[in-house]
Amino acid sequence: MTGIEQRRILNTAIPGPRSAALQARKNAAVSAGVSTGLPVYVERAGGGILVDVDGNQLIDFGSGIAVTTVGNAAPRVVERVQAQAADFTHTCFMVTPYAEYVEVAEALAELTPGDHEKRSALFNSGAEAVENAVKIARSATGRQAVVAFDHAYHGRTNLTMSLTAKNMPYKHRFGPFAGEIYRVPMAYPYRWPTGPDNCAEEAFAQFAAQVHAQVGEENTAAVIIEPIQGEGGFVVPPDGFLTRVADWCRDNGVLLIADEIQTGFCRTGDWFACDHEGVVPDLITTAKGIAGGLPLAAVTGRAEIMDAVHPGGLGGTYGGNPVACAAALGAIETMKAEDLPGRARAVEALFVPRLREMAAKYVQIGDVRGRGAMLAIELVSDPVAKTPDPALTAAVNKACHAEGLVTLTAGTYGNVLRFLPPLSSPDHLLTEGLDILEGAFAASV
Ligand SMILES: Cc1ncc(COP(=O)(O)O)c(C=O)c1O
């Protein structure tokens, strides 16, 4: 793990002077549209630690937004990347192909839900994978409509912004958006009007009724859903909701696209979040954790759907770049060798009791939720009215940062603190991070 001592060290205020100087240069050179949540400039990272340019060592509860699941600079990833970069860096798979792309597609066929025959296509980013999943679904079904959920996040390109539910900061002033996108309610247990026990059944009933009345089953190419919503606030649908949606899709000739870009590759304690309930999507999009930090994304699906697209209809100059593929093979090897689904479940076992203890102490913690190493707390100013408290959320987040703990916020209402530690984090750093979080809470409420 890159030889970094697994210890938090604060040499300076956070951010320190070297980071501050770099941030001044950033402001003069980088678009203001690209903002930084915690402007410490990173020099090295590994295990559960980020080392910044001032020599501070921060505890990472973010994994670069759920990417470095195997850890930063994970040894098998580094070895494979170095060897591949020395061999060749690019040919374009569509021109003169190479084995690493095929090996990643084979691994995806093996690991993704379902034992049917599968095919994959590789891309560079999550948004690009989602765009292509929609292209494939439309081509295979001959239908146009796509159904997406409240609180969804699918990316920042035009089509994926259109699928994304939240205006600020993702969509504001960026319209017009793509057509033939329809939005339905999400099964959000904490905020379900008649209570969590009714959520699965009622949310499904609303989904089915709205698609029938407003879109028409026969016009619907696909339903796209994050099995646990990411940017929308780690909303975990109640058991039974996803299976009902999957059954409805099958009964109506509608393709189910599981967007597992944030949840996939061991993050939730299974290889994929769909595995939790045995849901088998027709198409699955992956990215983030797949390649230990290198840009790689994929659409994997039923062979007959993926092969319905005409030759040349899918691709791109860099999609499935050989160095990114080598990284993915190293990451997947690590996940298997180190049983990272099991490690994610151990992280859940360590976090959840602590978060629940905090929730018992602070009424502002309205909900503790998530699965595996994808966990969150939702903050409210009034526990009965469940009034979102984005100001407290921002204050706790900031207080964590000041103590050298990298935390992230999320949620449609900006009132969710989310925890996505690398699965290479030792327990003592996770515990220390939770202590810091608790201290930040005590100081902020
Ligand atoms: C569920 C989901 N879909 C799509 C995306 C977009 O991925 P990318 O940022 O790689 O384009 C994200 C990124 O956060 C995501 O969480």
CSV table of C-alpha atoms and ligand atoms in Angstrom, one decimal:
chain,number,residue,atom,x,y,z
A,1,MET,CA,0.0,0.0,0.0
A,2,THR,CA,2.5,2.6,-1.2
A,3,GLY,CA,4.4,2.7,2.1
A,4,ILE,CA,2.2,5.5,3.6
A,5,GLU,CA,2.0,5.3,7.3
A,6,GLN,CA,-1.7,4.7,8.2
A,7,ARG,CA,-1.9,7.6,10.5
A,8,ARG,CA,-3.6,11.0,10.5
A,9,ILE,CA,-1.1,13.8,10.7
A,10,LEU,CA,-2.0,17.5,10.8
A,11,ASN,CA,1.1,19.7,10.3
A,12,THR,CA,-0.8,22.8,9.3
A,13,ALA,CA,-4.3,24.2,9.2
A,14,ILE,CA,-6.4,22.5,6.6
A,15,PRO,CA,-5.9,23.5,3.9
A,16,GLY,CA,-2.2,24.4,4.5
A,17,PRO,CA,-0.2,27.2,2.8
A,18,ARG,CA,1.0,25.1,-0.1
A,19,SER,CA,-2.5,24.0,-0.9
A,20,ALA,CA,-3.7,27.5,-0.6
A,21,ALA,CA,-1.1,28.7,-3.1
A,22,LEU,CA,-2.1,26.0,-5.5
A,23,GLN,CA,-5.7,26.9,-5.0
A,24,ALA,CA,-4.9,30.5,-6.0
A,25,ARG,CA,-3.3,29.2,-9.2
A,26,LYS,CA,-6.3,27.0,-9.8
A,27,ASN,CA,-8.6,29.9,-9.5
A,28,ALA,CA,-6.5,31.8,-12.1
A,29,ALA,CA,-6.3,28.8,-14.5
A,30,VAL,CA,-9.3,26.5,-14.1
A,31,SER,CA,-12.9,27.3,-14.8
A,32,ALA,CA,-14.9,28.4,-11.8
A,33,GLY,CA,-17.5,25.8,-12.9
A,34,VAL,CA,-15.1,23.1,-11.7
A,35,SER,CA,-15.3,23.5,-7.9
A,36,THR,CA,-13.3,21.7,-5.2
A,37,GLY,CA,-15.0,20.4,-2.1
A,38,LEU,CA,-11.9,20.4,0.1
A,39,PRO,CA,-9.0,22.2,-1.6
A,40,VAL,CA,-6.1,20.2,-0.2
A,41,TYR,CA,-3.8,19.3,-3.0
A,42,VAL,CA,-2.9,15.6,-2.9
A,43,GLU,CA,0.6,14.3,-3.4
A,44,ARG,CA,0.3,10.6,-2.6
A,45,ALA,CA,-2.4,8.3,-1.3
A,46,GLY,CA,-2.9,4.7,-0.2
A,47,GLY,CA,-4.7,2.5,2.3
A,48,GLY,CA,-7.1,5.0,4.0
A,49,ILE,CA,-4.8,8.0,3.8
A,50,LEU,CA,-4.4,11.1,1.5
A,51,VAL,CA,-1.1,12.9,1.9
A,52,ASP,CA,-1.2,16.6,0.9
A,53,VAL,CA,1.5,19.0,-0.4
A,54,ASP,CA,1.9,20.4,3.2
A,55,GLY,CA,2.7,16.9,4.6
A,56,ASN,CA,-0.7,16.5,6.2
A,57,GLN,CA,-2.2,13.1,6.2
A,58,LEU,CA,-6.0,13.0,6.0
A,59,ILE,CA,-8.4,10.1,6.6
A,60,ASP,CA,-10.3,9.4,3.4
A,61,PHE,CA,-14.0,8.7,3.8
A,62,GLY,CA,-14.7,9.6,0.1
A,63,SER,CA,-12.6,7.4,-2.2
A,64,GLY,CA,-12.7,10.1,-4.8
A,65,ILE,CA,-16.5,9.6,-4.9
A,66,ALA,CA,-16.6,5.8,-4.6
A,67,VAL,CA,-13.7,5.2,-7.1
A,68,THR,CA,-10.7,3.9,-5.1
A,69,THR,CA,-12.5,1.0,-3.6
A,70,VAL,CA,-9.4,-1.1,-3.8
A,71,GLY,CA,-7.4,1.8,-2.4
A,72,ASN,CA,-5.3,4.4,-4.1
A,73,ALA,CA,-2.3,3.1,-6.0
A,74,ALA,CA,-3.3,-0.4,-5.1
A,75,PRO,CA,-0.3,-2.7,-5.8
A,76,ARG,CA,-1.9,-5.0,-8.4
A,77,VAL,CA,-3.3,-1.9,-10.2
A,78,VAL,CA,0.1,-0.2,-10.2
A,79,GLU,CA,1.9,-3.2,-11.5
A,80,ARG,CA,-0.5,-3.8,-14.3
A,81,VAL,CA,-0.6,-0.2,-15.3
A,82,GLN,CA,3.1,0.2,-15.3
A,83,ALA,CA,3.6,-2.9,-17.4
A,84,GLN,CA,0.9,-1.9,-19.9
A,85,ALA,CA,2.1,1.7,-20.2
A,86,ALA,CA,5.5,0.3,-21.0
A,87,ASP,CA,4.1,-2.1,-23.7
A,88,PHE,CA,1.7,0.3,-25.5
A,89,THR,CA,-0.7,3.1,-24.4
A,90,HIS,CA,-3.2,3.2,-27.2
A,91,THR,CA,-4.2,1.8,-30.5
A,92,CYS,CA,-8.0,2.3,-30.5
A,93,PHE,CA,-9.8,-0.9,-30.0
A,94,MET,CA,-12.0,-0.2,-33.0
A,95,VAL,CA,-8.9,-0.1,-35.2
A,96,THR,CA,-6.4,-2.7,-34.0
A,97,PRO,CA,-7.7,-4.4,-30.9
A,98,TYR,CA,-5.9,-6.0,-27.9
A,99,ALA,CA,-6.6,-8.7,-25.4
A,100,GLU,CA,-7.1,-6.6,-22.2
A,101,TYR,CA,-10.4,-5.2,-23.5
A,102,VAL,CA,-11.7,-8.7,-24.1
A,103,GLU,CA,-10.5,-9.8,-20.7
A,104,VAL,CA,-12.4,-7.0,-19.0
A,105,ALA,CA,-15.5,-7.9,-21.0
A,106,GLU,CA,-15.1,-11.5,-19.9
A,107,ALA,CA,-14.7,-10.5,-16.3
A,108,LEU,CA,-17.8,-8.4,-16.5
A,109,ALA,CA,-19.8,-11.3,-17.9
A,110,GLU,CA,-18.6,-13.5,-15.0
A,111,LEU,CA,-19.2,-11.0,-12.2
A,112,THR,CA,-22.4,-9.0,-13.1
A,113,PRO,CA,-25.8,-10.4,-12.0
A,114,GLY,CA,-27.3,-13.3,-14.0
A,115,ASP,CA,-25.8,-16.3,-15.6
A,116,HIS,CA,-27.2,-15.6,-19.1
A,117,GLU,CA,-25.0,-15.0,-22.1
A,118,LYS,CA,-23.6,-11.4,-22.0
A,119,ARG,CA,-21.7,-8.9,-24.0
A,120,SER,CA,-20.0,-5.6,-22.9
A,121,ALA,CA,-18.9,-2.4,-24.5
A,122,LEU,CA,-16.3,-0.2,-22.8
A,123,PHE,CA,-16.3,3.6,-22.4
A,124,ASN,CA,-14.4,6.3,-20.5
A,125,SER,CA,-16.9,7.7,-18.0
A,126,GLY,CA,-20.1,6.8,-16.2
A,127,ALA,CA,-22.1,9.3,-18.1
A,128,GLU,CA,-20.8,7.9,-21.4
A,129,ALA,CA,-21.9,4.4,-20.3
A,130,VAL,CA,-25.4,5.6,-19.4
A,131,GLU,CA,-25.7,7.4,-22.7
A,132,ASN,CA,-24.7,4.2,-24.5
A,133,ALA,CA,-27.1,2.0,-22.4
A,134,VAL,CA,-29.9,4.3,-23.5
A,135,LYS,CA,-28.8,4.1,-27.2
A,136,ILE,CA,-28.6,0.3,-26.9
A,137,ALA,CA,-32.0,0.0,-25.3
A,138,ARG,CA,-33.7,2.2,-27.9
A,139,SER,CA,-32.0,0.3,-30.7
A,140,ALA,CA,-32.9,-3.1,-29.4
A,141,THR,CA,-36.5,-2.3,-28.6
A,142,GLY,CA,-37.4,0.2,-31.3
A,143,ARG,CA,-39.0,2.3,-28.6
A,144,GLN,CA,-38.0,5.8,-27.4
A,145,ALA,CA,-39.2,6.6,-23.9
A,146,VAL,CA,-36.9,6.2,-20.9
A,147,VAL,CA,-38.2,6.3,-17.3
A,148,ALA,CA,-36.0,7.7,-14.5
A,149,PHE,CA,-36.7,8.3,-10.8
A,150,ASP,CA,-36.9,11.3,-8.5
A,151,HIS,CA,-33.5,11.9,-6.8
A,152,ALA,CA,-31.7,10.1,-9.7
A,153,TYR,CA,-28.2,11.1,-10.7
A,154,HIS,CA,-26.8,9.7,-14.0
A,155,GLY,CA,-24.2,12.2,-15.1
A,156,ARG,CA,-23.5,15.6,-16.6
A,157,THR,CA,-23.8,15.1,-20.4
A,158,ASN,CA,-27.0,16.4,-22.1
A,159,LEU,CA,-28.8,13.1,-22.0
A,160,THR,CA,-27.6,12.1,-18.5
A,161,MET,CA,-28.4,15.6,-17.2
A,162,SER,CA,-31.9,15.0,-18.5
A,163,LEU,CA,-32.1,11.8,-16.6
A,164,THR,CA,-30.7,13.4,-13.5
A,165,ALA,CA,-33.3,14.8,-11.1
A,166,LYS,CA,-31.5,17.6,-9.3
A,167,ASN,CA,-31.3,21.1,-10.7
A,168,MET,CA,-28.5,22.7,-8.6
A,169,PRO,CA,-25.7,22.4,-9.5
A,170,TYR,CA,-26.1,19.8,-12.3
A,171,LYS,CA,-28.8,21.2,-14.6
A,172,HIS,CA,-29.2,24.9,-13.8
A,173,ARG,CA,-29.0,27.1,-17.0
A,174,PHE,CA,-27.8,24.1,-19.1
A,175,GLY,CA,-31.1,23.3,-20.9
A,176,PRO,CA,-32.7,22.5,-23.2
A,177,PHE,CA,-32.7,18.9,-22.1
A,178,ALA,CA,-33.2,15.7,-24.1
A,179,GLY,CA,-36.7,14.5,-24.9
A,180,GLU,CA,-38.5,11.3,-24.1
A,181,ILE,CA,-37.4,11.2,-20.5
A,182,TYR,CA,-40.1,10.6,-17.9
A,183,ARG,CA,-39.7,10.9,-14.2
A,184,VAL,CA,-41.5,8.8,-11.6
A,185,PRO,CA,-41.5,8.8,-7.7
A,186,MET,CA,-38.6,6.9,-6.0
A,187,ALA,CA,-39.2,4.5,-3.1
A,188,TYR,CA,-37.6,6.6,-0.4
A,189,PRO,CA,-38.5,5.0,2.9
A,190,TYR,CA,-37.6,7.8,5.2
A,191,ARG,CA,-39.7,10.3,3.3
A,192,TRP,CA,-42.5,8.1,2.2
A,193,PRO,CA,-45.7,10.0,3.1
A,194,THR,CA,-47.5,7.0,4.6
A,195,GLY,CA,-44.5,5.5,6.3
A,196,PRO,CA,-41.7,3.1,5.3
A,197,ASP,CA,-43.8,-0.1,5.6
A,198,ASN,CA,-46.0,1.0,2.7
A,199,CYS,CA,-43.2,2.4,0.6
A,200,ALA,CA,-42.3,-0.6,-1.6
A,201,GLU,CA,-45.9,-1.3,-2.6
A,202,GLU,CA,-47.2,2.2,-3.0
A,203,ALA,CA,-44.1,3.5,-4.8
A,204,PHE,CA,-44.3,0.6,-7.3
A,205,ALA,CA,-48.1,1.2,-7.8
A,206,GLN,CA,-47.4,4.9,-8.5
A,207,PHE,CA,-44.6,4.0,-10.9
A,208,ALA,CA,-46.7,1.6,-12.9
A,209,ALA,CA,-49.7,3.9,-13.0
A,210,GLN,CA,-47.7,6.9,-14.1
A,211,VAL,CA,-45.9,5.0,-16.9
A,212,HIS,CA,-49.2,3.5,-18.1
A,213,ALA,CA,-51.1,6.9,-18.1
A,214,GLN,CA,-48.3,9.3,-19.1
A,215,VAL,CA,-46.0,7.2,-21.4
A,216,GLY,CA,-47.5,3.9,-22.4
A,217,GLU,CA,-45.7,0.6,-21.7
A,218,GLU,CA,-45.4,0.0,-25.5
A,219,ASN,CA,-43.5,3.2,-26.0
A,220,THR,CA,-41.1,2.6,-23.2
A,221,ALA,CA,-37.6,1.4,-24.1
A,222,ALA,CA,-36.1,1.3,-20.6
A,223,VAL,CA,-36.4,2.0,-16.9
A,224,ILE,CA,-33.1,3.2,-15.5
A,225,ILE,CA,-32.5,3.0,-11.7
A,226,GLU,CA,-29.6,3.2,-9.3
A,227,PRO,CA,-30.3,0.2,-7.0
A,228,ILE,CA,-29.1,2.5,-4.2
A,229,GLN,CA,-29.2,6.1,-5.2
A,230,GLY,CA,-25.8,7.9,-5.0
A,231,GLU,CA,-25.8,11.7,-5.4
A,232,GLY,CA,-29.5,11.8,-4.6
A,233,GLY,CA,-28.6,10.9,-0.9
A,234,PHE,CA,-27.9,7.2,-0.7
A,235,VAL,CA,-31.6,6.3,-0.8
A,236,VAL,CA,-32.0,2.6,-0.3
A,237,PRO,CA,-35.3,1.4,-1.7
A,238,PRO,CA,-37.1,-1.0,0.6
A,239,ASP,CA,-36.8,-4.8,-0.2
A,240,GLY,CA,-39.4,-5.7,-2.8
A,241,PHE,CA,-39.4,-2.5,-4.8
A,242,LEU,CA,-36.6,-3.4,-7.2
A,243,THR,CA,-37.9,-6.9,-7.7
A,244,ARG,CA,-41.4,-5.5,-8.5
A,245,VAL,CA,-40.0,-3.0,-11.0
A,246,ALA,CA,-37.9,-5.8,-12.6
A,247,ASP,CA,-40.9,-8.1,-12.9
A,248,TRP,CA,-43.0,-5.2,-14.4
A,249,CYS,CA,-40.2,-4.6,-17.0
A,250,ARG,CA,-40.1,-8.2,-18.0
A,251,ASP,CA,-43.9,-8.4,-18.3
A,252,ASN,CA,-44.0,-5.3,-20.5
A,253,GLY,CA,-41.0,-5.9,-22.8
A,254,VAL,CA,-39.2,-2.9,-21.2
A,255,LEU,CA,-35.5,-3.1,-20.5
A,256,LEU,CA,-34.3,-2.6,-16.9
A,257,ILE,CA,-31.0,-0.7,-16.8
A,258,ALA,CA,-29.3,-0.8,-13.4
A,259,ASP,CA,-27.0,2.1,-13.0
A,260,GLU,CA,-24.4,0.6,-10.7
A,261,ILE,CA,-21.7,3.2,-11.4
A,262,GLN,CA,-21.6,4.2,-7.7
A,263,THR,CA,-22.8,0.9,-6.1
A,264,GLY,CA,-20.9,-1.6,-8.2
A,265,PHE,CA,-17.7,-3.5,-7.6
A,266,CYS,CA,-18.0,-4.5,-3.9
A,267,ARG,CA,-19.0,-1.2,-2.5
A,268,THR,CA,-22.3,-2.4,-1.0
A,269,GLY,CA,-21.1,-5.7,0.4
A,270,ASP,CA,-22.0,-7.7,-2.8
A,271,TRP,CA,-20.3,-7.5,-6.1
A,272,PHE,CA,-23.3,-5.4,-7.3
A,273,ALA,CA,-26.1,-3.9,-5.3
A,274,CYS,CA,-28.7,-5.8,-7.5
A,275,ASP,CA,-27.2,-9.0,-6.0
A,276,HIS,CA,-28.7,-8.1,-2.6
A,277,GLU,CA,-32.2,-9.1,-3.8
A,278,GLY,CA,-31.3,-11.3,-6.7
A,279,VAL,CA,-32.4,-8.7,-9.3
A,280,VAL,CA,-31.0,-9.4,-12.8
A,281,PRO,CA,-31.1,-6.3,-14.9
A,282,ASP,CA,-31.1,-6.5,-18.8
A,283,LEU,CA,-28.3,-3.9,-18.9
A,284,ILE,CA,-25.9,-2.7,-16.2
A,285,THR,CA,-23.7,0.3,-16.3
A,286,THR,CA,-20.4,0.3,-14.3
A,287,ALA,CA,-17.5,2.8,-13.9
A,288,LYS,CA,-15.9,4.3,-10.8
A,289,GLY,CA,-14.6,1.3,-8.7
A,290,ILE,CA,-14.1,-0.8,-11.8
A,291,ALA,CA,-10.5,0.3,-12.4
A,292,GLY,CA,-9.0,1.6,-9.2
A,293,GLY,CA,-9.0,5.2,-10.3
A,294,LEU,CA,-8.3,5.0,-14.0
A,295,PRO,CA,-11.1,6.2,-16.3
A,296,LEU,CA,-13.1,3.2,-17.5
A,297,ALA,CA,-16.8,2.5,-17.8
A,298,ALA,CA,-18.9,-0.3,-19.3
A,299,VAL,CA,-22.3,-1.3,-20.4
A,300,THR,CA,-22.9,-5.1,-19.9
A,301,GLY,CA,-26.1,-6.8,-21.0
A,302,ARG,CA,-28.0,-9.7,-22.4
A,303,ALA,CA,-26.2,-10.8,-25.6
A,304,GLU,CA,-29.2,-10.5,-27.8
A,305,ILE,CA,-29.8,-6.9,-26.7
A,306,MET,CA,-26.1,-5.8,-26.9
A,307,ASP,CA,-25.8,-7.5,-30.3
A,308,ALA,CA,-28.9,-5.8,-31.7
A,309,VAL,CA,-26.9,-2.7,-32.4
A,310,HIS,CA,-25.4,-2.4,-35.9
A,311,PRO,CA,-21.6,-2.8,-36.3
A,312,GLY,CA,-19.9,0.5,-35.7
A,313,GLY,CA,-22.9,1.9,-33.7
A,314,LEU,CA,-20.9,1.8,-30.4
A,315,GLY,CA,-17.4,2.9,-29.6
A,316,GLY,CA,-15.2,5.9,-29.3
A,317,THR,CA,-11.5,6.8,-29.6
A,318,TYR,CA,-10.5,6.0,-26.1
A,319,GLY,CA,-13.2,3.6,-24.8
A,320,GLY,CA,-11.5,0.6,-23.2
A,321,ASN,CA,-8.1,2.2,-23.3
A,322,PRO,CA,-5.5,-0.5,-22.7
A,323,VAL,CA,-4.0,1.1,-19.6
A,324,ALA,CA,-7.4,1.6,-18.0
A,325,CYS,CA,-8.3,-2.1,-18.9
A,326,ALA,CA,-5.0,-3.2,-17.2
A,327,ALA,CA,-6.0,-1.2,-14.2
A,328,ALA,CA,-9.4,-2.9,-14.1
A,329,LEU,CA,-7.9,-6.3,-14.3
A,330,GLY,CA,-5.6,-5.4,-11.4
A,331,ALA,CA,-8.6,-4.0,-9.4
A,332,ILE,CA,-10.8,-7.0,-10.0
A,333,GLU,CA,-7.9,-9.4,-9.1
A,334,THR,CA,-7.6,-7.4,-5.8
A,335,MET,CA,-11.3,-7.5,-5.1
A,336,LYS,CA,-11.3,-11.3,-5.5
A,337,ALA,CA,-8.0,-12.0,-3.6
A,338,GLU,CA,-8.9,-9.8,-0.7
A,339,ASP,CA,-12.7,-10.6,-0.6
A,340,LEU,CA,-13.6,-7.0,-0.8
A,341,PRO,CA,-17.4,-7.7,-0.7
A,342,GLY,CA,-16.7,-9.2,2.8
A,343,ARG,CA,-14.6,-6.2,3.7
A,344,ALA,CA,-17.4,-3.9,2.8
A,345,ARG,CA,-19.7,-5.8,5.1
A,346,ALA,CA,-17.2,-5.5,7.9
A,347,VAL,CA,-17.1,-1.7,7.3
A,348,GLU,CA,-20.9,-1.6,7.6
A,349,ALA,CA,-20.6,-3.6,10.9
A,350,LEU,CA,-18.1,-1.1,12.2
A,351,PHE,CA,-19.9,2.0,11.1
A,352,VAL,CA,-23.6,1.4,11.6
A,353,PRO,CA,-23.7,0.8,15.4
A,354,ARG,CA,-21.6,4.0,15.9
A,355,LEU,CA,-23.9,6.0,13.5
A,356,ARG,CA,-27.0,4.7,15.3
A,357,GLU,CA,-25.5,5.6,18.7
A,358,MET,CA,-25.0,9.1,17.3
A,359,ALA,CA,-28.5,9.2,16.0
A,360,ALA,CA,-29.8,8.3,19.5
A,361,LYS,CA,-27.9,11.3,20.9
A,362,TYR,CA,-28.6,13.9,18.2
A,363,VAL,CA,-32.2,14.3,17.0
A,364,GLN,CA,-30.8,16.1,14.0
A,365,ILE,CA,-29.8,12.7,12.6
A,366,GLY,CA,-33.1,11.7,11.1
A,367,ASP,CA,-32.0,8.6,9.3
A,368,VAL,CA,-29.0,6.2,9.1
A,369,ARG,CA,-28.9,4.2,6.0
A,370,GLY,CA,-26.9,2.5,3.3
A,371,ARG,CA,-25.3,-0.8,2.8
A,372,GLY,CA,-21.7,-2.1,3.0
A,373,ALA,CA,-19.2,0.7,2.7
A,374,MET,CA,-21.8,3.1,1.2
A,375,LEU,CA,-23.4,4.7,4.2
A,376,ALA,CA,-25.0,7.9,5.1
A,377,ILE,CA,-26.9,10.0,7.6
A,378,GLU,CA,-29.7,12.4,6.7
A,379,LEU,CA,-29.8,15.6,8.8
A,380,VAL,CA,-33.0,17.4,9.7
A,381,SER,CA,-33.7,20.5,11.8
A,382,ASP,CA,-37.1,19.0,13.0
A,383,PRO,CA,-37.2,15.3,13.4
A,384,VAL,CA,-41.0,15.2,13.1
A,385,ALA,CA,-41.4,17.4,10.1
A,386,LYS,CA,-38.2,16.0,8.7
A,387,THR,CA,-37.1,19.5,7.6
A,388,PRO,CA,-33.8,19.1,5.7
A,389,ASP,CA,-30.9,20.8,7.4
A,390,PRO,CA,-28.3,21.6,4.7
A,391,ALA,CA,-26.7,24.3,6.9
A,392,LEU,CA,-25.9,21.8,9.7
A,393,THR,CA,-24.8,19.3,7.1
A,394,ALA,CA,-22.3,21.8,5.6
A,395,ALA,CA,-21.1,22.8,9.1
A,396,VAL,CA,-20.4,19.2,10.1
A,397,ASN,CA,-18.7,18.5,6.8
A,398,LYS,CA,-16.5,21.6,7.2
A,399,ALA,CA,-15.6,20.7,10.8
A,400,CYS,CA,-14.6,17.2,9.6
A,401,HIS,CA,-12.4,18.7,7.0
A,402,ALA,CA,-10.7,20.9,9.5
A,403,GLU,CA,-9.8,17.9,11.5
A,404,GLY,CA,-8.3,16.0,8.5
A,405,LEU,CA,-11.3,13.8,7.7
A,406,VAL,CA,-12.4,13.9,4.1
A,407,THR,CA,-16.2,13.6,4.0
A,408,LEU,CA,-18.7,14.3,1.3
A,409,THR,CA,-22.3,15.6,1.2
A,410,ALA,CA,-25.1,14.5,-1.0
A,411,GLY,CA,-28.9,14.5,-1.4
A,412,THR,CA,-31.5,16.4,-3.3
A,413,TYR,CA,-31.8,18.8,-0.3
A,414,GLY,CA,-28.1,18.9,0.4
A,415,ASN,CA,-28.7,17.4,3.9
A,416,VAL,CA,-26.9,14.0,3.7
A,417,LEU,CA,-23.4,13.2,4.8
A,418,ARG,CA,-22.1,10.2,3.0
A,419,PHE,CA,-19.3,7.8,3.8
A,420,LEU,CA,-17.4,5.9,1.2
A,421,PRO,CA,-14.1,4.8,2.7
A,422,PRO,CA,-11.6,2.8,0.5
A,423,LEU,CA,-11.9,-0.8,1.4
A,424,SER,CA,-8.1,-0.8,2.0
A,425,SER,CA,-8.7,1.4,5.1
A,426,PRO,CA,-7.6,-0.2,8.3
A,427,ASP,CA,-10.2,-0.3,11.1
A,428,HIS,CA,-8.3,2.1,13.4
A,429,LEU,CA,-8.6,4.8,10.8
A,430,LEU,CA,-12.3,4.2,10.3
A,431,THR,CA,-12.8,4.4,14.1
A,432,GLU,CA,-10.8,7.6,14.3
A,433,GLY,CA,-12.8,9.0,11.5
A,434,LEU,CA,-16.0,8.2,13.3
A,435,ASP,CA,-14.6,9.9,16.5
A,436,ILE,CA,-13.9,13.0,14.4
A,437,LEU,CA,-17.4,12.9,12.9
A,438,GLU,CA,-18.9,12.7,16.4
A,439,GLY,CA,-16.7,15.6,17.6
A,440,ALA,CA,-17.7,17.6,14.5
A,441,PHE,CA,-21.3,17.0,15.4
A,442,ALA,CA,-21.0,18.0,19.0
A,443,ALA,CA,-19.3,21.2,17.9
A,444,SER,CA,-21.8,22.1,15.2
A,445,VAL,CA,-25.3,21.4,16.7
B,1,LIG,C1,-25.0,6.4,-10.4
B,1,LIG,C2,-24.2,7.3,-11.2
B,1,LIG,N1,-24.3,7.3,-12.5
B,1,LIG,C3,-23.6,8.0,-13.4
B,1,LIG,C4,-22.5,8.8,-12.9
B,1,LIG,C5,-21.7,9.6,-13.8
B,1,LIG,O1,-20.4,9.1,-13.8
B,1,LIG,P1,-19.2,10.0,-14.4
B,1,LIG,O2,-19.0,11.1,-13.4
B,1,LIG,O3,-18.0,9.0,-14.5
B,1,LIG,O4,-19.6,10.5,-15.7
B,1,LIG,C6,-22.3,8.8,-11.5
B,1,LIG,C7,-21.3,9.7,-10.9
B,1,LIG,O5,-21.3,10.1,-9.8
B,1,LIG,C8,-23.1,8.0,-10.7
B,1,LIG,O6,-23.0,8.0,-9.3
